Amino acid sequence: NGDSASSPKKPFVPTQADYQKVYDAVAARLADETDYDDGSYGPVLVRLAWHASGTYDKETGTGGSNGATMRFAPESDHGANAGLKTARDFLDPIKAQFPWITYSDLWTLAGACAIQELGGPTIPWRPGREDRDVAACTPDGRLPDAAKDQRHIRDIFSRMGFDDREMVALIGAHALGRCHTDRSGFDGPWNFSPTVFTNEFYRLLAEENWIQKKWNGPKQFTDKTTGTLMMLPTDMALMKDKGFKKHVERYAKDSDVFFKEFSDVFVKLLELGVPFKTEDRFVFKTSE
Ligand code: HIF
C-alpha cells in the first residue's frame, strides 16, 4: 500500500487514514473467513493481542505488546500460547498488504478490530510499537494458569499494574471464543454466542448453577441447565472472592458499564510498556 508514500527518500509516515485501511482489511478478512470454529477468527485475534501484551512486568519494564516477540521460539512455544499460530498466520496477508506496519502494532490493532467487529465497545488505539528480536522474548510463566485461584489472578495481573476492578472487567472477554482440548486441554465456550461481545459471561457466572464437569480432562465447570457451557477454575474464582464478586454482579446487571470499563482496561492492556511518542488515540470506524 505505497499509494500515500511520497518520494522514495522520505520515510512513509502513516496517518490515521492509513491505519483505518489496515483496520478495514482485517475486518474484511474476518467477514470473509467464516469457516473456523464458531464462524469467526475474531476471538483468537483478541487472544493474540492479549497474550502479546500480558507478558508485561511493571518492575522491570520488560514484556508487553512492544516487540511482538511471540513470532519467535521460545515464546511461540510457551504452553499458554498454544494455538496462537492460527491468529498470527491469519494476519500474514494483512502484513504483506501493509508492509510498513510493525507486527506489534498489527497484532494489537487486530485485537481492537476484532472486539469492535464482534459488537463490543470501541477500543481507541494508537501506533508506536516497534518489533524486537528474539533476545527480547519473555520467560515462560508470565501468562495466567487457568487451573489456579484468585491469588494467582491477583499475582499475575498486579504484576501488569491492574487493580481488582480492572481484572474483573478484563475477564469478561471470555464471552468470546472457546477452549480447545488440543491447545489448553480445556473444552467448550463460555456462553451461547461466542462470536458476539456481550456481558453474558458475568450474567451466566452469577446466575447459573456451575458444577464440576465429569471427564478425564483438566478440572473445569459446566452449567447444570444444559451441560454445554464452561467456566475455568480462574473464572469461578471471581465468584469466590468478595473483592471480585461485587464487580461480576455490577457487570452482570449493566452492560453499558461493562462496555465502558472494559474498553478502558483493554486499551491499557494493549499499551503496557510501550514508549509512545503520541498521546492521541484513533477511534476506528467499525464496518457495517
Ligand atoms: Fe483467556 N483463555 N484467559 N483471556 N481467552 C482462553 C481463551 C481465550 C485465561 C485462560 C484461557 C483473558 C484472561 C485469561 C481470551 C481472552 C482473554 C483459554 C482457552 C484459556 C485456558 C485456550 C484454548 O484452548 O484455545 C486465563 C487463566 C485468564 C486470566 C484469568 C483476558 C481476559 C478475559 C485478558 C482476555 O482478553 C479469548 C478471546 C479466548 C478464546 C480464544 C479462542 O480461540 O476462541
Short mmCIF file of N, CA, C and O in Angstrom, two decimals, residues 144-256:
data_model
loop_
_atom_site.label_atom_id
_atom_site.label_comp_id
_atom_site.label_asym_id
_atom_site.label_seq_id
_atom_site.Cartn_x
_atom_site.Cartn_y
_atom_site.Cartn_z
N PRO A 144 -1.32 -16.16 32.74
CA PRO A 144 -2.02 -16.87 33.83
C PRO A 144 -2.26 -18.36 33.53
O PRO A 144 -2.35 -18.77 32.38
N ASP A 145 -2.37 -19.12 34.62
CA ASP A 145 -2.67 -20.55 34.56
C ASP A 145 -4.12 -20.74 35.01
O ASP A 145 -4.47 -20.46 36.16
N ALA A 146 -4.96 -21.22 34.08
CA ALA A 146 -6.41 -21.30 34.31
C ALA A 146 -6.81 -22.28 35.40
O ALA A 146 -7.95 -22.26 35.87
N ALA A 147 -5.88 -23.14 35.81
CA ALA A 147 -6.20 -24.12 36.85
C ALA A 147 -6.11 -23.51 38.24
O ALA A 147 -6.46 -24.16 39.23
N LYS A 148 -5.67 -22.26 38.34
CA LYS A 148 -5.39 -21.68 39.67
C LYS A 148 -6.53 -20.82 40.21
O LYS A 148 -7.62 -20.81 39.65
N ASP A 149 -6.27 -20.12 41.34
CA ASP A 149 -7.34 -19.43 42.05
C ASP A 149 -7.14 -17.91 42.04
O ASP A 149 -6.33 -17.37 41.29
N GLN A 150 -7.92 -17.22 42.91
CA GLN A 150 -7.91 -15.76 42.92
C GLN A 150 -6.56 -15.15 43.29
O GLN A 150 -6.21 -14.07 42.82
N ARG A 151 -5.79 -15.88 44.11
CA ARG A 151 -4.46 -15.35 44.48
C ARG A 151 -3.59 -15.24 43.24
O ARG A 151 -2.84 -14.28 43.06
N HIS A 152 -3.67 -16.25 42.40
CA HIS A 152 -2.88 -16.27 41.17
C HIS A 152 -3.34 -15.15 40.22
O HIS A 152 -2.50 -14.46 39.62
N ILE A 153 -4.66 -14.96 40.10
CA ILE A 153 -5.15 -13.87 39.25
C ILE A 153 -4.55 -12.55 39.71
O ILE A 153 -4.04 -11.75 38.92
N ARG A 154 -4.59 -12.31 41.06
CA ARG A 154 -4.04 -11.05 41.59
C ARG A 154 -2.54 -10.96 41.37
O ARG A 154 -2.03 -9.90 41.03
N ASP A 155 -1.82 -12.07 41.56
CA ASP A 155 -0.37 -12.04 41.35
C ASP A 155 -0.04 -11.63 39.92
O ASP A 155 0.79 -10.75 39.68
N ILE A 156 -0.68 -12.30 38.98
CA ILE A 156 -0.35 -12.10 37.57
C ILE A 156 -0.76 -10.69 37.10
O ILE A 156 0.04 -9.98 36.48
N PHE A 157 -2.00 -10.29 37.42
CA PHE A 157 -2.48 -9.02 36.87
C PHE A 157 -1.98 -7.81 37.67
O PHE A 157 -1.94 -6.71 37.11
N SER A 158 -1.59 -7.99 38.94
CA SER A 158 -0.99 -6.83 39.60
C SER A 158 0.45 -6.64 39.14
O SER A 158 0.95 -5.50 39.12
N ARG A 159 1.10 -7.70 38.69
CA ARG A 159 2.43 -7.54 38.07
C ARG A 159 2.35 -6.65 36.83
O ARG A 159 3.29 -5.92 36.50
N MET A 160 1.19 -6.68 36.14
CA MET A 160 1.00 -5.79 34.98
C MET A 160 0.53 -4.41 35.41
O MET A 160 0.49 -3.48 34.59
N GLY A 161 0.08 -4.27 36.67
CA GLY A 161 -0.36 -2.96 37.14
C GLY A 161 -1.87 -2.76 37.19
O GLY A 161 -2.34 -1.63 37.22
N PHE A 162 -2.64 -3.84 37.22
CA PHE A 162 -4.10 -3.73 37.28
C PHE A 162 -4.63 -3.90 38.70
O PHE A 162 -4.06 -4.63 39.51
N ASP A 163 -5.78 -3.24 39.00
CA ASP A 163 -6.44 -3.43 40.30
C ASP A 163 -7.61 -4.43 40.14
O ASP A 163 -7.90 -4.88 39.04
N ASP A 164 -8.26 -4.73 41.26
CA ASP A 164 -9.32 -5.75 41.27
C ASP A 164 -10.41 -5.47 40.22
O ASP A 164 -10.82 -6.35 39.49
N ARG A 165 -10.87 -4.23 40.20
CA ARG A 165 -11.95 -3.88 39.28
C ARG A 165 -11.51 -4.12 37.83
O ARG A 165 -12.26 -4.68 37.02
N GLU A 166 -10.30 -3.73 37.52
CA GLU A 166 -9.80 -3.89 36.16
C GLU A 166 -9.64 -5.37 35.80
O GLU A 166 -9.90 -5.77 34.66
N MET A 167 -9.22 -6.17 36.77
CA MET A 167 -9.06 -7.60 36.50
C MET A 167 -10.40 -8.22 36.11
O MET A 167 -10.51 -8.96 35.14
N VAL A 168 -11.44 -7.89 36.89
CA VAL A 168 -12.75 -8.46 36.60
C VAL A 168 -13.28 -7.94 35.26
O VAL A 168 -13.82 -8.71 34.46
N ALA A 169 -13.05 -6.66 34.99
CA ALA A 169 -13.53 -6.08 33.72
C ALA A 169 -12.88 -6.79 32.53
O ALA A 169 -13.54 -7.09 31.54
N LEU A 170 -11.59 -7.08 32.64
CA LEU A 170 -10.90 -7.77 31.54
C LEU A 170 -11.50 -9.14 31.28
O LEU A 170 -11.75 -9.53 30.13
N ILE A 171 -11.74 -9.88 32.33
CA ILE A 171 -12.06 -11.30 32.18
C ILE A 171 -13.41 -11.52 31.49
O ILE A 171 -13.68 -12.58 30.94
N GLY A 172 -14.22 -10.50 31.41
CA GLY A 172 -15.46 -10.58 30.62
C GLY A 172 -15.22 -10.85 29.15
O GLY A 172 -16.14 -11.26 28.43
N ALA A 173 -13.98 -10.67 28.69
CA ALA A 173 -13.66 -11.01 27.29
C ALA A 173 -13.83 -12.49 27.03
O ALA A 173 -13.88 -12.92 25.88
N HIS A 174 -13.93 -13.28 28.09
CA HIS A 174 -14.21 -14.70 27.88
C HIS A 174 -15.63 -14.96 27.38
O HIS A 174 -16.01 -16.11 27.16
N ALA A 175 -16.41 -13.90 27.18
CA ALA A 175 -17.65 -14.07 26.40
C ALA A 175 -17.32 -14.52 24.99
O ALA A 175 -18.17 -15.09 24.29
N LEU A 176 -16.09 -14.24 24.56
CA LEU A 176 -15.68 -14.58 23.20
C LEU A 176 -14.93 -15.91 23.15
O LEU A 176 -14.09 -16.19 24.01
N GLY A 177 -15.20 -16.69 22.12
CA GLY A 177 -14.38 -17.85 21.80
C GLY A 177 -14.64 -19.06 22.67
O GLY A 177 -15.68 -19.17 23.34
N ARG A 178 -13.67 -19.94 22.65
CA ARG A 178 -13.84 -21.21 23.33
C ARG A 178 -12.49 -21.79 23.71
O ARG A 178 -11.44 -21.34 23.23
N CYS A 179 -12.53 -22.84 24.51
CA CYS A 179 -11.34 -23.60 24.84
C CYS A 179 -11.26 -24.81 23.92
O CYS A 179 -12.28 -25.35 23.49
N HIS A 180 -10.02 -25.22 23.62
CA HIS A 180 -9.77 -26.34 22.71
C HIS A 180 -8.92 -27.39 23.44
O HIS A 180 -7.88 -27.04 24.01
N THR A 181 -9.34 -28.63 23.34
CA THR A 181 -8.58 -29.69 24.04
C THR A 181 -7.16 -29.83 23.53
O THR A 181 -6.26 -30.21 24.27
N ASP A 182 -6.95 -29.50 22.24
CA ASP A 182 -5.59 -29.63 21.69
C ASP A 182 -4.74 -28.36 21.91
O ASP A 182 -3.63 -28.28 21.41
N ARG A 183 -5.27 -27.38 22.62
CA ARG A 183 -4.49 -26.18 22.93
C ARG A 183 -4.25 -26.10 24.44
O ARG A 183 -3.17 -26.39 24.91
N SER A 184 -5.30 -25.75 25.18
CA SER A 184 -5.15 -25.63 26.63
C SER A 184 -5.50 -26.92 27.35
O SER A 184 -5.18 -27.09 28.52
N GLY A 185 -6.24 -27.82 26.67
CA GLY A 185 -6.73 -29.02 27.34
C GLY A 185 -8.16 -28.86 27.82
O GLY A 185 -8.88 -29.84 28.01
N PHE A 186 -8.60 -27.61 28.01
CA PHE A 186 -9.99 -27.36 28.41
C PHE A 186 -10.87 -27.43 27.16
O PHE A 186 -10.38 -27.42 26.04
N ASP A 187 -12.19 -27.48 27.40
CA ASP A 187 -13.08 -27.68 26.26
C ASP A 187 -14.37 -26.87 26.37
O ASP A 187 -15.03 -26.92 27.41
N GLY A 188 -14.70 -26.16 25.29
CA GLY A 188 -16.03 -25.55 25.19
C GLY A 188 -16.03 -24.03 25.27
O GLY A 188 -15.04 -23.40 25.61
N PRO A 189 -17.20 -23.44 24.95
CA PRO A 189 -17.39 -21.99 25.01
C PRO A 189 -17.97 -21.56 26.36
O PRO A 189 -18.55 -22.37 27.07
N TRP A 190 -17.83 -20.28 26.66
CA TRP A 190 -18.33 -19.75 27.94
C TRP A 190 -19.81 -19.38 27.87
O TRP A 190 -20.45 -19.21 28.89
N ASN A 191 -20.30 -19.18 26.64
CA ASN A 191 -21.72 -18.79 26.52
C ASN A 191 -22.24 -19.19 25.15
O ASN A 191 -21.50 -19.75 24.33
N PHE A 192 -23.51 -18.90 24.90
CA PHE A 192 -24.15 -19.39 23.68
C PHE A 192 -23.85 -18.55 22.44
O PHE A 192 -24.24 -18.92 21.34
N SER A 193 -23.22 -17.41 22.60
CA SER A 193 -22.92 -16.56 21.43
C SER A 193 -21.44 -16.17 21.44
O SER A 193 -21.10 -15.01 21.65
N PRO A 194 -20.54 -17.16 21.21
CA PRO A 194 -19.10 -16.91 21.38
C PRO A 194 -18.47 -16.01 20.33
O PRO A 194 -17.28 -15.70 20.43
N THR A 195 -19.26 -15.56 19.35
CA THR A 195 -18.70 -14.61 18.39
C THR A 195 -19.37 -13.24 18.52
O THR A 195 -19.27 -12.41 17.63
N VAL A 196 -20.05 -13.03 19.64
CA VAL A 196 -20.63 -11.71 19.92
C VAL A 196 -20.14 -11.24 21.29
O VAL A 196 -20.22 -11.98 22.27
N PHE A 197 -19.63 -10.01 21.31
CA PHE A 197 -19.12 -9.45 22.56
C PHE A 197 -20.29 -8.94 23.40
O PHE A 197 -21.01 -8.03 22.98
N THR A 198 -20.50 -9.54 24.56
CA THR A 198 -21.62 -9.18 25.44
C THR A 198 -21.15 -9.26 26.90
O THR A 198 -20.02 -9.66 27.16
N ASN A 199 -22.07 -8.95 27.83
CA ASN A 199 -21.77 -9.16 29.25
C ASN A 199 -22.30 -10.51 29.74
O ASN A 199 -22.42 -10.74 30.94
N GLU A 200 -22.58 -11.39 28.80
CA GLU A 200 -23.14 -12.71 29.15
C GLU A 200 -22.24 -13.52 30.09
O GLU A 200 -22.74 -14.31 30.89
N PHE A 201 -20.94 -13.35 29.94
CA PHE A 201 -20.02 -14.09 30.82
C PHE A 201 -20.39 -13.87 32.29
O PHE A 201 -20.52 -14.83 33.05
N TYR A 202 -20.62 -12.61 32.66
CA TYR A 202 -20.92 -12.30 34.07
C TYR A 202 -22.32 -12.78 34.45
O TYR A 202 -22.53 -13.26 35.56
N ARG A 203 -23.28 -12.59 33.52
CA ARG A 203 -24.65 -12.97 33.84
C ARG A 203 -24.72 -14.48 34.12
O ARG A 203 -25.27 -14.92 35.11
N LEU A 204 -24.09 -15.25 33.24
CA LEU A 204 -24.11 -16.71 33.42
C LEU A 204 -23.32 -17.12 34.66
O LEU A 204 -23.74 -17.98 35.43
N LEU A 205 -22.17 -16.48 34.86
CA LEU A 205 -21.35 -16.81 36.02
C LEU A 205 -22.14 -16.56 37.31
O LEU A 205 -22.13 -17.38 38.22
N ALA A 206 -22.87 -15.44 37.34
CA ALA A 206 -23.60 -15.08 38.56
C ALA A 206 -24.90 -15.87 38.71
O ALA A 206 -25.30 -16.20 39.83
N GLU A 207 -25.56 -16.20 37.61
CA GLU A 207 -26.92 -16.75 37.71
C GLU A 207 -27.01 -18.27 37.52
O GLU A 207 -27.94 -18.88 38.02
N GLU A 208 -26.09 -18.84 36.76
CA GLU A 208 -26.19 -20.28 36.50
C GLU A 208 -25.67 -21.08 37.69
O GLU A 208 -24.89 -20.58 38.51
N ASN A 209 -26.07 -22.31 37.71
CA ASN A 209 -25.54 -23.24 38.68
C ASN A 209 -24.39 -23.99 38.00
O ASN A 209 -24.62 -24.73 37.04
N TRP A 210 -23.17 -23.78 38.46
CA TRP A 210 -22.00 -24.38 37.82
C TRP A 210 -21.52 -25.59 38.61
O TRP A 210 -21.29 -25.48 39.81
N ILE A 211 -21.40 -26.70 37.91
CA ILE A 211 -20.95 -27.93 38.58
C ILE A 211 -19.68 -28.44 37.90
O ILE A 211 -19.42 -28.14 36.73
N GLN A 212 -18.90 -29.20 38.66
CA GLN A 212 -17.66 -29.70 38.07
C GLN A 212 -17.97 -30.69 36.96
O GLN A 212 -18.83 -31.56 37.12
N LYS A 213 -17.29 -30.53 35.82
CA LYS A 213 -17.52 -31.42 34.68
C LYS A 213 -16.92 -32.79 34.97
O LYS A 213 -15.80 -32.89 35.46
N LYS A 214 -17.68 -33.82 34.64
CA LYS A 214 -17.17 -35.18 34.83
C LYS A 214 -16.53 -35.64 33.54
O LYS A 214 -17.21 -35.91 32.55
N TRP A 215 -15.21 -35.66 33.53
CA TRP A 215 -14.49 -36.10 32.35
C TRP A 215 -13.04 -36.37 32.72
O TRP A 215 -12.64 -36.16 33.87
N ASN A 216 -12.26 -36.82 31.74
CA ASN A 216 -10.86 -37.13 32.03
C ASN A 216 -9.94 -35.94 31.86
O ASN A 216 -8.74 -36.03 32.11
N GLY A 217 -10.50 -34.82 31.41
CA GLY A 217 -9.68 -33.63 31.18
C GLY A 217 -9.42 -32.86 32.46
O GLY A 217 -9.81 -33.29 33.55
N PRO A 218 -8.77 -31.69 32.32
CA PRO A 218 -8.48 -30.86 33.49
C PRO A 218 -9.76 -30.36 34.16
O PRO A 218 -10.80 -30.27 33.50
N LYS A 219 -9.66 -30.02 35.43
CA LYS A 219 -10.83 -29.58 36.18
C LYS A 219 -11.43 -28.32 35.57
O LYS A 219 -10.76 -27.29 35.45
N GLN A 220 -12.69 -28.42 35.14
CA GLN A 220 -13.43 -27.26 34.66
C GLN A 220 -14.88 -27.42 35.07
O GLN A 220 -15.26 -28.46 35.61
N PHE A 221 -15.67 -26.39 34.85
CA PHE A 221 -17.06 -26.41 35.32
C PHE A 221 -18.02 -26.32 34.15
O PHE A 221 -17.68 -25.81 33.09
N THR A 222 -19.23 -26.84 34.37
CA THR A 222 -20.24 -26.80 33.32
C THR A 222 -21.57 -26.35 33.91
O THR A 222 -21.82 -26.51 35.10
N ASP A 223 -22.42 -25.74 33.06
CA ASP A 223 -23.70 -25.25 33.57
C ASP A 223 -24.66 -26.42 33.75
O ASP A 223 -24.76 -27.29 32.90
N LYS A 224 -25.36 -26.39 34.90
CA LYS A 224 -26.24 -27.50 35.24
C LYS A 224 -27.41 -27.60 34.26
O LYS A 224 -27.88 -28.69 33.95
N THR A 225 -27.84 -26.46 33.73
CA THR A 225 -29.02 -26.44 32.86
C THR A 225 -28.80 -27.18 31.55
O THR A 225 -29.61 -28.03 31.18
N THR A 226 -27.72 -26.88 30.82
CA THR A 226 -27.54 -27.51 29.51
C THR A 226 -26.32 -28.43 29.44
O THR A 226 -26.23 -29.26 28.53
N GLY A 227 -25.37 -28.25 30.33
CA GLY A 227 -24.15 -29.06 30.30
C GLY A 227 -23.28 -28.79 29.08
O GLY A 227 -22.42 -29.61 28.74
N THR A 228 -23.50 -27.66 28.40
CA THR A 228 -22.73 -27.38 27.17
C THR A 228 -21.74 -26.22 27.33
O THR A 228 -20.87 -26.03 26.48
N LEU A 229 -21.92 -25.43 28.39
CA LEU A 229 -21.04 -24.27 28.57
C LEU A 229 -19.91 -24.62 29.53
O LEU A 229 -19.92 -25.68 30.15
N MET A 230 -18.94 -23.71 29.62
CA MET A 230 -17.82 -23.99 30.51
C MET A 230 -17.37 -22.76 31.29
O MET A 230 -17.58 -21.63 30.87
N MET A 231 -16.77 -23.01 32.44
CA MET A 231 -16.03 -22.00 33.19
C MET A 231 -14.72 -22.63 33.63
O MET A 231 -14.69 -23.81 34.00
N LEU A 232 -13.66 -21.83 33.58
CA LEU A 232 -12.36 -22.27 34.07
C LEU A 232 -12.30 -22.07 35.59
O LEU A 232 -13.02 -21.24 36.14
N PRO A 233 -11.41 -22.78 36.27
CA PRO A 233 -11.23 -22.52 37.70
C PRO A 233 -10.96 -21.03 38.00
O PRO A 233 -11.50 -20.48 38.97
N THR A 234 -10.18 -20.35 37.15
CA THR A 234 -9.93 -18.91 37.38
C THR A 234 -11.20 -18.08 37.19
O THR A 234 -11.37 -17.06 37.86
N ASP A 235 -12.09 -18.50 36.29
CA ASP A 235 -13.36 -17.77 36.12
C ASP A 235 -14.21 -17.94 37.38
O ASP A 235 -14.77 -16.97 37.90
N MET A 236 -14.29 -19.17 37.87
CA MET A 236 -15.09 -19.45 39.07
C MET A 236 -14.55 -18.69 40.28
O MET A 236 -15.30 -18.31 41.17
N ALA A 237 -13.24 -18.46 40.29
CA ALA A 237 -12.61 -17.76 41.42
C ALA A 237 -13.19 -16.35 41.60
O ALA A 237 -13.20 -15.81 42.70
N LEU A 238 -13.70 -15.77 40.51
CA LEU A 238 -14.26 -14.42 40.60
C LEU A 238 -15.50 -14.38 41.49
O LEU A 238 -15.85 -13.34 42.03
N MET A 239 -16.19 -15.53 41.60
CA MET A 239 -17.38 -15.58 42.47
C MET A 239 -17.03 -15.94 43.91
O MET A 239 -17.81 -15.75 44.82
N LYS A 240 -15.84 -16.50 44.10
CA LYS A 240 -15.45 -16.93 45.45
C LYS A 240 -14.83 -15.80 46.25
O LYS A 240 -14.66 -15.90 47.45
N ASP A 241 -14.44 -14.74 45.56
CA ASP A 241 -13.69 -13.68 46.19
C ASP A 241 -14.57 -12.43 46.28
O ASP A 241 -15.08 -11.95 45.27
N LYS A 242 -14.76 -11.91 47.50
CA LYS A 242 -15.67 -10.77 47.70
C LYS A 242 -15.26 -9.55 46.87
O LYS A 242 -16.10 -8.88 46.28
N GLY A 243 -13.97 -9.30 46.85
CA GLY A 243 -13.45 -8.13 46.11
C GLY A 243 -13.72 -8.22 44.62
O GLY A 243 -13.87 -7.21 43.94
N PHE A 244 -13.76 -9.45 44.10
CA PHE A 244 -14.05 -9.66 42.67
C PHE A 244 -15.55 -9.74 42.41
O PHE A 244 -16.06 -9.19 41.43
N LYS A 245 -16.26 -10.45 43.31
CA LYS A 245 -17.67 -10.76 43.06
C LYS A 245 -18.54 -9.52 42.88
O LYS A 245 -19.43 -9.50 42.04
N LYS A 246 -18.24 -8.48 43.66
CA LYS A 246 -19.09 -7.28 43.54
C LYS A 246 -19.02 -6.69 42.13
O LYS A 246 -19.99 -6.13 41.63
N HIS A 247 -17.87 -6.83 41.47
CA HIS A 247 -17.76 -6.31 40.11
C HIS A 247 -18.45 -7.25 39.10
O HIS A 247 -19.06 -6.78 38.14
N VAL A 248 -18.37 -8.56 39.35
CA VAL A 248 -19.10 -9.50 38.50
C VAL A 248 -20.58 -9.12 38.51
O VAL A 248 -21.23 -9.04 37.45
N GLU A 249 -21.10 -8.85 39.70
CA GLU A 249 -22.53 -8.53 39.82
C GLU A 249 -22.87 -7.20 39.15
O GLU A 249 -23.90 -7.06 38.49
N ARG A 250 -21.98 -6.24 39.29
CA ARG A 250 -22.17 -4.95 38.63
C ARG A 250 -22.25 -5.13 37.11
O ARG A 250 -23.14 -4.61 36.45
N TYR A 251 -21.31 -5.87 36.55
CA TYR A 251 -21.26 -6.04 35.09
C TYR A 251 -22.38 -6.95 34.59
O TYR A 251 -22.86 -6.79 33.47
N ALA A 252 -22.82 -7.90 35.42
CA ALA A 252 -23.93 -8.78 35.02
C ALA A 252 -25.20 -7.95 34.85
O ALA A 252 -26.02 -8.21 33.97
N LYS A 253 -25.35 -6.94 35.70
CA LYS A 253 -26.55 -6.10 35.69
C LYS A 253 -26.53 -5.03 34.61
O LYS A 253 -27.56 -4.64 34.12
N ASP A 254 -25.34 -4.53 34.30
CA ASP A 254 -25.27 -3.33 33.48
C ASP A 254 -24.24 -3.46 32.36
O ASP A 254 -23.05 -3.27 32.56
N SER A 255 -24.75 -3.75 31.19
CA SER A 255 -23.89 -3.95 30.03
C SER A 255 -23.14 -2.68 29.64
O SER A 255 -21.97 -2.73 29.23
N ASP A 256 -23.80 -1.52 29.77
CA ASP A 256 -23.14 -0.26 29.38
C ASP A 256 -21.92 0.02 30.26
O ASP A 256 -20.87 0.44 29.77
#
